[in-house]
Tab-separated table of C-alpha atoms in Angstrom:
chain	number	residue	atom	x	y	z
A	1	UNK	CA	0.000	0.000	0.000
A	2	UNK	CA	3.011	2.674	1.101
A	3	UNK	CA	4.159	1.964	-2.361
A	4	UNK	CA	1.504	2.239	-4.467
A	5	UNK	CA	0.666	5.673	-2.763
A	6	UNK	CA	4.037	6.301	-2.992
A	7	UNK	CA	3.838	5.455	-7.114
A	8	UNK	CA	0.705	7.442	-7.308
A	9	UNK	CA	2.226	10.846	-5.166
A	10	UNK	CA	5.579	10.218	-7.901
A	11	UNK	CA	2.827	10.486	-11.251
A	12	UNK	CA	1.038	13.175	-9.850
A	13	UNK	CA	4.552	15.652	-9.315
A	14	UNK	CA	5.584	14.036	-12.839
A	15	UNK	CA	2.432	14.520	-14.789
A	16	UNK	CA	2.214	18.147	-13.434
A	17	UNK	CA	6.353	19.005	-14.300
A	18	UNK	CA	5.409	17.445	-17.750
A	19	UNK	CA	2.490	19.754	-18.150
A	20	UNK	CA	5.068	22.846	-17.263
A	21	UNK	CA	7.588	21.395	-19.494
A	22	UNK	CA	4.743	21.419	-22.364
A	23	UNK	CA	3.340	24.620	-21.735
A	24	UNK	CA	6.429	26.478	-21.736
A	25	UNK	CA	7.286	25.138	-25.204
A	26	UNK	CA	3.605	26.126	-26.397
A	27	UNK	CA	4.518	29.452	-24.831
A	28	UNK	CA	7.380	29.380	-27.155
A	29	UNK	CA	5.622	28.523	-30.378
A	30	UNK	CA	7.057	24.921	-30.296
A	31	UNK	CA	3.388	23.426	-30.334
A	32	UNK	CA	4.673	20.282	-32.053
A	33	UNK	CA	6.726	18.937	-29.322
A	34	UNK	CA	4.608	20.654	-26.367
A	35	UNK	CA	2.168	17.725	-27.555
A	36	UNK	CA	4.812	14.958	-27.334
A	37	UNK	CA	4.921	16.706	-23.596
A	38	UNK	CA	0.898	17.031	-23.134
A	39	UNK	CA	0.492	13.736	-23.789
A	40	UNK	CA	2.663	12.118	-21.405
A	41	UNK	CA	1.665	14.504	-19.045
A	42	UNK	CA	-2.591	13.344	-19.210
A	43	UNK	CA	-0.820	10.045	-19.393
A	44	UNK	CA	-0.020	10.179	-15.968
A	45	UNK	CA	-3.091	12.257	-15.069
A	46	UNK	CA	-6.432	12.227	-17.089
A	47	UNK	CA	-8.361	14.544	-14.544
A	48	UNK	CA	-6.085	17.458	-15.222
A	49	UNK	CA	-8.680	19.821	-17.665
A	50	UNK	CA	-5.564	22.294	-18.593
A	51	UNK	CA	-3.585	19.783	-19.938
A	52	UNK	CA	-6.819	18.900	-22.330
A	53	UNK	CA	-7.391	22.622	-23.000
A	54	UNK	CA	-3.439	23.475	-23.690
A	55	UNK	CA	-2.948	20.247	-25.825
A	56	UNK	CA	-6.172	21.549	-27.979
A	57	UNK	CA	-4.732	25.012	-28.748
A	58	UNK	CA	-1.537	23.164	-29.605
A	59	UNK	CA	-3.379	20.912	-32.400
A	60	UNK	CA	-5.111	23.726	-33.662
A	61	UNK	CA	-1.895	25.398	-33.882
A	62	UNK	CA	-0.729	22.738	-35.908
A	63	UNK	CA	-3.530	21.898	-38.321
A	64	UNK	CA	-5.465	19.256	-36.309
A	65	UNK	CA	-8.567	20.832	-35.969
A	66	UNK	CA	-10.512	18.111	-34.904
A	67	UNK	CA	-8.199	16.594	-32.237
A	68	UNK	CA	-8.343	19.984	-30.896
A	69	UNK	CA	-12.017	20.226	-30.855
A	70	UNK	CA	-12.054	16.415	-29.189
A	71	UNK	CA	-9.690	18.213	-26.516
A	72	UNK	CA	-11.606	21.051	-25.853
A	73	UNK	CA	-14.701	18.880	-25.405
A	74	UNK	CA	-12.863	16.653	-22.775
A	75	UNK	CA	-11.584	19.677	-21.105
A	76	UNK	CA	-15.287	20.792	-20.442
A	77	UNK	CA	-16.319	17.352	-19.226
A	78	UNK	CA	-13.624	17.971	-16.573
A	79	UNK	CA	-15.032	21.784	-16.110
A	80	UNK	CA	-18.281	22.784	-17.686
A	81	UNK	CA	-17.620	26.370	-16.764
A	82	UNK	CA	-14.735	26.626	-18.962
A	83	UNK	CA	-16.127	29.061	-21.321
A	84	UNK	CA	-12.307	29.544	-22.985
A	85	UNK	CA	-12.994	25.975	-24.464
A	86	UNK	CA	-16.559	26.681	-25.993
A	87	UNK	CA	-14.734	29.924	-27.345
A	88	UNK	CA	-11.803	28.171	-29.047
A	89	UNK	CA	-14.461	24.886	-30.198
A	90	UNK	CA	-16.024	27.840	-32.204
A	91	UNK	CA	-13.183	29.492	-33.227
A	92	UNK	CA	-11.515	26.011	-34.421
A	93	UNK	CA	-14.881	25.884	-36.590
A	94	UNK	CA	-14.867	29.252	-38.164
A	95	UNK	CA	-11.074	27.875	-39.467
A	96	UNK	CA	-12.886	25.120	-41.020
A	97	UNK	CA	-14.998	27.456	-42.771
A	98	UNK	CA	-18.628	26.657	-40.369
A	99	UNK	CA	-19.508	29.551	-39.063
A	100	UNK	CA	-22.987	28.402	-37.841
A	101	UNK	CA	-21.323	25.844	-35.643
A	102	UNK	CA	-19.137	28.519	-34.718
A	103	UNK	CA	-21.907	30.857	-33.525
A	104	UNK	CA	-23.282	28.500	-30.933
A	105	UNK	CA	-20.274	27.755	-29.343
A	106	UNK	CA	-19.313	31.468	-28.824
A	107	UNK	CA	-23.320	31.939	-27.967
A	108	UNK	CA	-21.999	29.317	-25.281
A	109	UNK	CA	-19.213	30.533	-23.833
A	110	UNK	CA	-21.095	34.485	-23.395
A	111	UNK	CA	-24.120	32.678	-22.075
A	112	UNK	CA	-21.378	31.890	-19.285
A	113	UNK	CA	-19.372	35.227	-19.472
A	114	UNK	CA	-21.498	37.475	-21.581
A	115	UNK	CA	-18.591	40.474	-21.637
A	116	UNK	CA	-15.965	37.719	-22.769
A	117	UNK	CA	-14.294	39.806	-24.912
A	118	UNK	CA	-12.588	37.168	-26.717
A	119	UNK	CA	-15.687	35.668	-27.511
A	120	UNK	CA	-17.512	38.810	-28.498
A	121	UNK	CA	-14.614	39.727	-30.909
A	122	UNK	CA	-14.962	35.754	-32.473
A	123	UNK	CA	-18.683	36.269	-32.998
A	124	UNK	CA	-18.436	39.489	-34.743
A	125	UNK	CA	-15.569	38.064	-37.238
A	126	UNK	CA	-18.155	35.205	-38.001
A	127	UNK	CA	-20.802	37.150	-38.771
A	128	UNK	CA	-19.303	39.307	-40.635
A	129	UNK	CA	-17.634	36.406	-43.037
A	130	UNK	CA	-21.376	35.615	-43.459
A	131	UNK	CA	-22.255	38.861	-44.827
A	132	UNK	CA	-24.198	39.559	-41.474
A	133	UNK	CA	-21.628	43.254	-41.418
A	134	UNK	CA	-25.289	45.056	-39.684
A	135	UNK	CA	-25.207	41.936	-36.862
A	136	UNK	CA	-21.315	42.016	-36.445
A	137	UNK	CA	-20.332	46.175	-35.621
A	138	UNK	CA	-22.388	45.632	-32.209
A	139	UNK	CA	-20.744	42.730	-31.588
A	140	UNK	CA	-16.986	44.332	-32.011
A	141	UNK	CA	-18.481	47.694	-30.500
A	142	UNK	CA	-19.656	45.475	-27.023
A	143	UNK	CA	-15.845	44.075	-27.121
A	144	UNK	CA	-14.552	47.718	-27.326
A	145	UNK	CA	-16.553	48.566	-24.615
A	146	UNK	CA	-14.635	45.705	-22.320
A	147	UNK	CA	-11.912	46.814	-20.304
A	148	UNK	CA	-8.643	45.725	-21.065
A	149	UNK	CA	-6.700	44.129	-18.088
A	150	UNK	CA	-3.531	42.061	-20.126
A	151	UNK	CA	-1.899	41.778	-23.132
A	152	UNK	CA	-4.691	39.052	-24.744
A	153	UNK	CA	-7.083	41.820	-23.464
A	154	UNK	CA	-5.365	44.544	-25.228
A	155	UNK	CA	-4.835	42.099	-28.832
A	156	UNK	CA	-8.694	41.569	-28.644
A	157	UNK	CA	-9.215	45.258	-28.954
A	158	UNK	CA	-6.745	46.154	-31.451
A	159	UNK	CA	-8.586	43.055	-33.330
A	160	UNK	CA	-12.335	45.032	-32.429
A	161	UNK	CA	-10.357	47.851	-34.259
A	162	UNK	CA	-8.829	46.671	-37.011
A	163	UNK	CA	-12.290	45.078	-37.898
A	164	UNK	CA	-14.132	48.043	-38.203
A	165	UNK	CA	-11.733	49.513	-40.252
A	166	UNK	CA	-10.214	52.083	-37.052
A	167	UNK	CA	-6.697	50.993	-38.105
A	168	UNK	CA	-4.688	54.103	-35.517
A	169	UNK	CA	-6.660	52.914	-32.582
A	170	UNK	CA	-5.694	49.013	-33.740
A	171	UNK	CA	-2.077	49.584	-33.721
A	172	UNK	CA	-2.003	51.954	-30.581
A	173	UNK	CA	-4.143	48.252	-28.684
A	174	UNK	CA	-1.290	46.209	-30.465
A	175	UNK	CA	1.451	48.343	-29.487
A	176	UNK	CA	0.114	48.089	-25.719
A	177	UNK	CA	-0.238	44.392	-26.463
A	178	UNK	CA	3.603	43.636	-27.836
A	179	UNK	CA	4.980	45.636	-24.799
A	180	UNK	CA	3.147	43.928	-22.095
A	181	UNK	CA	4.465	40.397	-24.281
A	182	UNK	CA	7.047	40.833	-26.396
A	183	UNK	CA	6.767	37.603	-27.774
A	184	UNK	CA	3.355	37.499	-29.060
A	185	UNK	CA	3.587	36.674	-32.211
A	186	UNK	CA	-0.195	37.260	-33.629
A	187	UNK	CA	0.253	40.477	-31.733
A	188	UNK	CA	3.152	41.345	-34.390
A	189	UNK	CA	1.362	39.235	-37.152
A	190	UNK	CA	-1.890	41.325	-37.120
A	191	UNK	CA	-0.163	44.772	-36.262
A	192	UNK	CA	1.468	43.803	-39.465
A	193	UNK	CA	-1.626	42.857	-41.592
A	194	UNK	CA	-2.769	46.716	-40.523
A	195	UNK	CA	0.437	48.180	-41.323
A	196	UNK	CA	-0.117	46.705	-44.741
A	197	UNK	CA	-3.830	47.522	-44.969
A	198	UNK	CA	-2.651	51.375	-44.650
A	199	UNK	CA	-0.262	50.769	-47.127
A	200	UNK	CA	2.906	50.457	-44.976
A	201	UNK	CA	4.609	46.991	-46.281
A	202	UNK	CA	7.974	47.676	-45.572
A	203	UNK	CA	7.288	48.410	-42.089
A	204	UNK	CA	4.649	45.209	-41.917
A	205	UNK	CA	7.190	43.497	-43.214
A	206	UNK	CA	9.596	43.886	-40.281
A	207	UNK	CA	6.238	42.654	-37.678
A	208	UNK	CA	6.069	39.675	-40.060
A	209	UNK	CA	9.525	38.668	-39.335
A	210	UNK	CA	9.575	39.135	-35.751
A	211	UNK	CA	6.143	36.899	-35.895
A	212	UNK	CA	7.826	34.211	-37.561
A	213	UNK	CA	10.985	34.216	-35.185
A	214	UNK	CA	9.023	33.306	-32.468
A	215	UNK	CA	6.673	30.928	-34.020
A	216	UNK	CA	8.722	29.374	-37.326
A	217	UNK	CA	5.701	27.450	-38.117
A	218	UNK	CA	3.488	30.216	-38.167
A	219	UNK	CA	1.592	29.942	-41.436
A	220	UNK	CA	-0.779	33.054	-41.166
A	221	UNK	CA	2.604	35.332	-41.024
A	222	UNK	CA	4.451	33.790	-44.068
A	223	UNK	CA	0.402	34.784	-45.850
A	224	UNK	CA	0.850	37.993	-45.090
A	225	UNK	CA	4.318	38.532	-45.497
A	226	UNK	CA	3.788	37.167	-49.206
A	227	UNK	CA	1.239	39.332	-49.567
A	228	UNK	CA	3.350	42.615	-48.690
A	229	UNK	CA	6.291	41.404	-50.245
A	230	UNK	CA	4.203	41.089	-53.720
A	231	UNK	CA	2.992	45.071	-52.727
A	232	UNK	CA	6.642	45.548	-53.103
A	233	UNK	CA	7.315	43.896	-56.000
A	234	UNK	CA	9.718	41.040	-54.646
A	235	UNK	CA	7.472	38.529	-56.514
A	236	UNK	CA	10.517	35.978	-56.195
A	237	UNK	CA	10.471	36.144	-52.241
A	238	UNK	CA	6.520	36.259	-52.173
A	239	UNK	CA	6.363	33.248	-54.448
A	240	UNK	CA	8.442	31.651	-51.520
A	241	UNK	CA	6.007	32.370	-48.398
A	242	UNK	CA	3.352	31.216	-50.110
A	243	UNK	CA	5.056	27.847	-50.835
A	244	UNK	CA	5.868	27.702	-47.321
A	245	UNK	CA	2.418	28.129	-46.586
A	246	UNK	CA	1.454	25.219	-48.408
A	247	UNK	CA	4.072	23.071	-47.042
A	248	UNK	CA	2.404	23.622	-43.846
A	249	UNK	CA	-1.183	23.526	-44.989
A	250	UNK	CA	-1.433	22.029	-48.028
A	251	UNK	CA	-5.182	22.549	-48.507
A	252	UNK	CA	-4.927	26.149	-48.024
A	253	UNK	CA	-6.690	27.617	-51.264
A	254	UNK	CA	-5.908	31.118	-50.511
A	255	UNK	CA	-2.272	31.169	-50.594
A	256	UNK	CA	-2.926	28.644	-53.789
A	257	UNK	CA	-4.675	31.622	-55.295
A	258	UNK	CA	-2.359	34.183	-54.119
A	259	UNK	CA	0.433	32.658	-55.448
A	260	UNK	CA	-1.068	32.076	-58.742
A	261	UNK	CA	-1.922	35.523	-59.033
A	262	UNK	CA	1.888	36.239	-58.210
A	263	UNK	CA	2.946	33.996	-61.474
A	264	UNK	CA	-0.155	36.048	-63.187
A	265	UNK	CA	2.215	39.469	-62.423
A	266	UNK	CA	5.235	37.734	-64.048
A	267	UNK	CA	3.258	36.690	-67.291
A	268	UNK	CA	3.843	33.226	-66.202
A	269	UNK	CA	-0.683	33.063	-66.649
A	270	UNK	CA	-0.529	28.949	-67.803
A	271	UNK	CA	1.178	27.853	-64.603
A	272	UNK	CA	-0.808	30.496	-62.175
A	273	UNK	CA	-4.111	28.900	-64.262
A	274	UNK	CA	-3.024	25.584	-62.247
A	275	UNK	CA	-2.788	27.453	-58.952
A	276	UNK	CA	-6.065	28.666	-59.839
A	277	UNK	CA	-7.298	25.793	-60.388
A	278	UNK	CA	-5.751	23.784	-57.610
A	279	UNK	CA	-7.489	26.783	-55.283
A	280	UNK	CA	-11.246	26.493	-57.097
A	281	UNK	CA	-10.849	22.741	-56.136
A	282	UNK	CA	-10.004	23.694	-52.677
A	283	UNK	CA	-12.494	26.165	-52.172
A	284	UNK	CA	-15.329	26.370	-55.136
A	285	UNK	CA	-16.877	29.519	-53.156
A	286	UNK	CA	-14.272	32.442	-53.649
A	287	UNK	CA	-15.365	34.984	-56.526
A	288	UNK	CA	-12.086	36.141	-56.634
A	289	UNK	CA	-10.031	32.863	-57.927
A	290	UNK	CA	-12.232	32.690	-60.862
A	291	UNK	CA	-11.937	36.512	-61.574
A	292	UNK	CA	-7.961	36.111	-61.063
A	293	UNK	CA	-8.343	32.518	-63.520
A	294	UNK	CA	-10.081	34.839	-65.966
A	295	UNK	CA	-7.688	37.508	-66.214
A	296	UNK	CA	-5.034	34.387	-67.413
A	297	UNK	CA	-7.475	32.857	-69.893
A	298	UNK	CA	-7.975	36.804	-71.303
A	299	UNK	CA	-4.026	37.206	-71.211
A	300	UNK	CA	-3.593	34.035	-72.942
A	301	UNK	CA	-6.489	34.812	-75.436
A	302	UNK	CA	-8.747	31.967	-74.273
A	303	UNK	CA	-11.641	34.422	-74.385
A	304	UNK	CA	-14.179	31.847	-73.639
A	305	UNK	CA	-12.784	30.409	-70.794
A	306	UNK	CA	-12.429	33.757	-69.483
A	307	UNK	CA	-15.976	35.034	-70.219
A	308	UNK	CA	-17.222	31.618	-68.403
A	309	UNK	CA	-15.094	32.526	-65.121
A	310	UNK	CA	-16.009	36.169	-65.233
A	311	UNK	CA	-19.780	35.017	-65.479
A	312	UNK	CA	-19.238	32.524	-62.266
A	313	UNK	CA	-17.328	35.150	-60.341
A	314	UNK	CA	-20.534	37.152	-60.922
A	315	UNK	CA	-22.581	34.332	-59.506
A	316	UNK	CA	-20.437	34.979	-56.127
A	317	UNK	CA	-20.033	38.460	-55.605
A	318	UNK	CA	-22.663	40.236	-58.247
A	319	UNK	CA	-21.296	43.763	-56.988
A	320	UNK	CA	-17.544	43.830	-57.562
A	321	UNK	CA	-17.174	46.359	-60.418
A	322	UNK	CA	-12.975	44.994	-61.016
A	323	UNK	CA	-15.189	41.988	-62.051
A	324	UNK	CA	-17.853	43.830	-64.147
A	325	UNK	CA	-14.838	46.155	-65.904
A	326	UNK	CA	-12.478	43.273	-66.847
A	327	UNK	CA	-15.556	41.257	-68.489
A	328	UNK	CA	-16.842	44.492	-70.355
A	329	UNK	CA	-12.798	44.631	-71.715
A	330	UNK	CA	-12.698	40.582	-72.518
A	331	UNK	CA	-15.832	40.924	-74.761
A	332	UNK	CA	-15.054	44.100	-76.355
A	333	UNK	CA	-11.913	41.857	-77.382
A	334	UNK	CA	-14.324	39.603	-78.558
A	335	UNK	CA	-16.106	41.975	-80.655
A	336	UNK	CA	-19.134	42.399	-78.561
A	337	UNK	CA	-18.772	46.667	-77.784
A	338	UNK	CA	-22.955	46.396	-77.078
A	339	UNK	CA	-22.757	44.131	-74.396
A	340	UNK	CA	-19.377	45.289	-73.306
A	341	UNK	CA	-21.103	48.585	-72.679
A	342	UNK	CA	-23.371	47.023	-70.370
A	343	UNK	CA	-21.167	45.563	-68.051
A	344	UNK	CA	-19.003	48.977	-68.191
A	345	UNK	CA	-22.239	50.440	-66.915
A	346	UNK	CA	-22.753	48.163	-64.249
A	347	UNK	CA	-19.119	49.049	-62.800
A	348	UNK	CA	-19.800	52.110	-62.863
A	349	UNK	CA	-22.884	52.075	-61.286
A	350	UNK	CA	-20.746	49.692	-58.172
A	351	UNK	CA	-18.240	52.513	-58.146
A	352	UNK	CA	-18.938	55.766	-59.921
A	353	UNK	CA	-15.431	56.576	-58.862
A	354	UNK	CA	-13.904	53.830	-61.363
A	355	UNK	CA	-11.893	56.218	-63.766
A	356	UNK	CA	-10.460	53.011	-65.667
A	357	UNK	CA	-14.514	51.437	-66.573
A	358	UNK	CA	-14.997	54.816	-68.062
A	359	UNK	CA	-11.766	54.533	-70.243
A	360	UNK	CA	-13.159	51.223	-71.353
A	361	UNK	CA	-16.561	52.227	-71.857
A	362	UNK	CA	-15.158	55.248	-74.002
A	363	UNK	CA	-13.091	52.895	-75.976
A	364	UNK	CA	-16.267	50.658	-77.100
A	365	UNK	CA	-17.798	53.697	-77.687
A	366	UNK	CA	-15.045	54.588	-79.746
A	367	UNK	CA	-15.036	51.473	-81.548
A	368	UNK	CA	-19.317	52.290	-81.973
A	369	UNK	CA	-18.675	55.859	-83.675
A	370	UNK	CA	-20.005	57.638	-80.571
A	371	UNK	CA	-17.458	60.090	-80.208
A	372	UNK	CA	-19.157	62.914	-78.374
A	373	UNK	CA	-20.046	60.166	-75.717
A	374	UNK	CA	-16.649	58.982	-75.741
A	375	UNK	CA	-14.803	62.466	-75.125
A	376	UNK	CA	-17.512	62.472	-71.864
A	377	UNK	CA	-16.308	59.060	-70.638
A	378	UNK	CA	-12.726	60.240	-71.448
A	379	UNK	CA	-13.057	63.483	-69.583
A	380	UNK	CA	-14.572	61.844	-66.692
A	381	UNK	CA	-11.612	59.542	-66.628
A	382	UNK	CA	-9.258	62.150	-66.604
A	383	UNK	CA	-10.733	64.098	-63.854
A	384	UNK	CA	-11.145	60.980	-61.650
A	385	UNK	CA	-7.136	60.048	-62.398
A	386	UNK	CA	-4.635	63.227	-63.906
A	387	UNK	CA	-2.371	60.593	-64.628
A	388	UNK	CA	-4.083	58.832	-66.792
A	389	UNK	CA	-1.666	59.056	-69.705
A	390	UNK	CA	-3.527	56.684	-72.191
A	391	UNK	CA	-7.401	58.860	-71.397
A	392	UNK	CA	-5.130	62.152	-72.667
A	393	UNK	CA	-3.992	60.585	-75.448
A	394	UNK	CA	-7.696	58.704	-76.636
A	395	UNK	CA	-8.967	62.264	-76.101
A	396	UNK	CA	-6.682	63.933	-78.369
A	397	UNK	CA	-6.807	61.438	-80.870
A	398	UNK	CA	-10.485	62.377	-80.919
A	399	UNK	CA	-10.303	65.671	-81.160
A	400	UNK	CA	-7.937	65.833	-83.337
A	401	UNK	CA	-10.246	63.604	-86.058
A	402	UNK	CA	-12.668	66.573	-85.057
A	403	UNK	CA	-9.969	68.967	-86.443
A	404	UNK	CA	-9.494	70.416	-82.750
A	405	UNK	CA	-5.775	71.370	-82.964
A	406	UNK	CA	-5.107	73.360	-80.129
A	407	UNK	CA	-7.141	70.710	-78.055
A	408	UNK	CA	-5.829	67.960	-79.357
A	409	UNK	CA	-1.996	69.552	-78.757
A	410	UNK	CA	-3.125	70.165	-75.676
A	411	UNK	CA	-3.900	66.765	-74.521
A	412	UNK	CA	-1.084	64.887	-76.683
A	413	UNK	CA	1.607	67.447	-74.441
A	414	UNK	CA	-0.058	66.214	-71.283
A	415	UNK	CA	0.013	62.442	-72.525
A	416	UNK	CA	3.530	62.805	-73.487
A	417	UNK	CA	4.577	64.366	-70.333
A	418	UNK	CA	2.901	61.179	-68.265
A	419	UNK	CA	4.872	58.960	-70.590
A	420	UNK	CA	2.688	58.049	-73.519
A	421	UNK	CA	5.080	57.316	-76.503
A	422	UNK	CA	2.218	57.605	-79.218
A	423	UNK	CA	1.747	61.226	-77.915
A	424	UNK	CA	5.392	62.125	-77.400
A	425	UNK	CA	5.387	61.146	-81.304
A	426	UNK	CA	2.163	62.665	-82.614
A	427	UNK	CA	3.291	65.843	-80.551
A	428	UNK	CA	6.485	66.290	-82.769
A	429	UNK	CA	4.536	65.431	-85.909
A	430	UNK	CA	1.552	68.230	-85.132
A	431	UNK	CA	2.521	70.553	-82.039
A	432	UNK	CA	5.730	71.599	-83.187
């Protein structure tokens, strides 16, 4: 008897220094071996709910979303109040791309702990990837009404933030976050994302980094990164984040679509057209992989193919005017200027603001022998972008046909100026 209590006080100390030993290393990023840790750790003692809850954030770390969820749901046997587990059982859904699941479990966990802020933030983000944007603000504006009390606190809000679009107040949260724990690494990843959101990728870039130098395996960071680092123009180092991303998570369509679009921006359009493809089998539901597919086939000339992605991209999101624009300009290659017109219309009417659909429009109209309208569309184009080089030069071309000299001079000396060789020649042929 002395020695079996004796056994039994020896795997209770061991199973708890084995639970240390594997939270540090989650602490650390290391979430692959933490498990080897957690799981000799419940081996010794299956009553410890920490261990279950711990070991689940380390799977879904790692990709193994529904050993996480098992976890999670083993943790709550052990303690039904845990209202962190219903949290992460709905945020390990949204991942899988269930947000109605999702919504229950957070419902859960804030019928527990209704000013959770975690959990307030998590149910706003899945309602608004449902289109539910009028349901999800009060949701993120309850979190921002939560008081922050540590750095996870202080993350959540910058997330609330970022989410509604307040990017200063997100980084000033983040900044708060990253100095309370400097080795938060979704603190850096997501101050990042922002950074790039306002347009900022070199400095993202350096948030990326540090997110990746704490957690090597982190395969959000290496999205992003590739994502600023294709801003930049260092398709070549983008192009190798996103295959790191797929190493990790090979049924990640996104970075699959990303990266095709990176070949797409070094004319490279048949093998991006595989990415593309390799994405739309991944994930059927994204408008913008068959929009991105579509601007290949046009590259490439496969008109048909294009039209027929442009069409189904339309099926998905029926108010993106890039969409709208880029299938008016595909047709009007084919021939069609009528119906081209209409779908120039139709981006327009998404964004009256679009200065290169009324550039397209004018040059069906063009094409039709509707000048006057065209010189409108053209005007409108140049007043929405003065850089528009190639608007000054349609313009000019137009009026000089309607013997306009002087306004045709005009416009060719502003077109050549911005770069447009025709001009630059038709200037010292006329203007000089």
């Amino acid at each position: 008897m002395l020695l079996f209590l004796k056994s039994g006080i020896y795997n209770s100390y061991k199973a708890k220094e084995l639970y240390k030993q594997a939270k540090k290393l989650s602490d650390q990023g290391q979430y692959r071996l933490s498990i080897i840790y957690y799981n000799q750790s419940i081996e010794l003692d299956s009553s410890n709910a920490e261990a279950y809850y711990n070991r689940g954030v380390a799977y879904s770390r790692t990709g193994r979303s529904m050993k996480a969820i098992a976890d999670f749901k083993k943790d709550l046997k052990l303690n039904p109040e845990d209202y962190y587990a219903d949290n992460y059982i709905g945020f390990v859904w949204h991942n899988l791309g269930n947000d109605s699941i999702a919504l229950k479990e957070y419902d859960k966990a804030l019928a527990l702990h209704p000013d959770f802020l975690n959990a307030l933030l998590n149910k706003g983000v899945a309602l608004s990837d449902m289109g539910k944007d009028s349901l999800a603000t009060p949701e993120f504006r309850k979190a921002l009404e939560q008081d922050a009390t540590d750095a996870d606190d202080y993350y959540d809000l910058g997330s609330a933030h970022a989410r509604l679009g307040e990017y200063g107040e997100a980084i000033d949260k983040f900044n708060i976050s990253i100095s309370m724990n400097s080795n938060d690494a979704h603190a850096y990843n997501y101050r990042g994302y922002v950074l790039s959101e306002e347009g900022k990728d070199s400095v993202a870039i350096l948030d990326f980094n540090r997110a990746i130098s704490i957690e090597p395996d982190f395969e959000n960071a290496y999205f992003n990164r590739g994502i600023s680092l294709c801003n930049l123009g260092k398709l070549e180092q983008a192009i190798t984040d996103f295959n790191r991303v797929i190493e990790l998570t090979p049924k990640n369509a996104h970075a699959y679509n990303y990266r095709g679009y990176v070949l797409q921006k070094q004319d490279k359009d048949s093998l991006a057209i595989l990415d593309f493809n390799k994405s739309i089998e991944l994930d059927s539901n994204n408008s913008n992989t068959y929009f991105n597919r579509a601007v290949s086939y046009t590259n490439l000339w496969d008109l048909d193919n294009a039209i027929d992605d442009f069409c189904t991209s339309l099926d998905r999101d029926s108010t993106d005017e890039h969409t709208y624009n880029y299938l008016g300009y595909t047709l009007r290659l084919y021939g069609d200027n009528k119906d081209a017109l209409a779908y120039f219309d139709a981006a327009i009417y998404y964004d009256s603001t679009f200065s290169n659909a009324y550039y397209n429009r004018a040059i069906s109209l063009i094409e039709m022998g509707r000048t006057k309208a065209a010189i409108d569309d053209l005007t409108k184009a140049i007043e929405l972008d003065p850089t528009d080089a190639d608007s000054f030069y349609q313009r000019g071309m137009l009026e000089f046909k309607n013997h306009n000299l002087e306004d045709a001079c005009a416009d060719m000396e502003d077109a050549a100026d911005l770069g447009n060789s025709n001009a630059i020649k038709f200037r010292e042929k006329h203007c000089e």
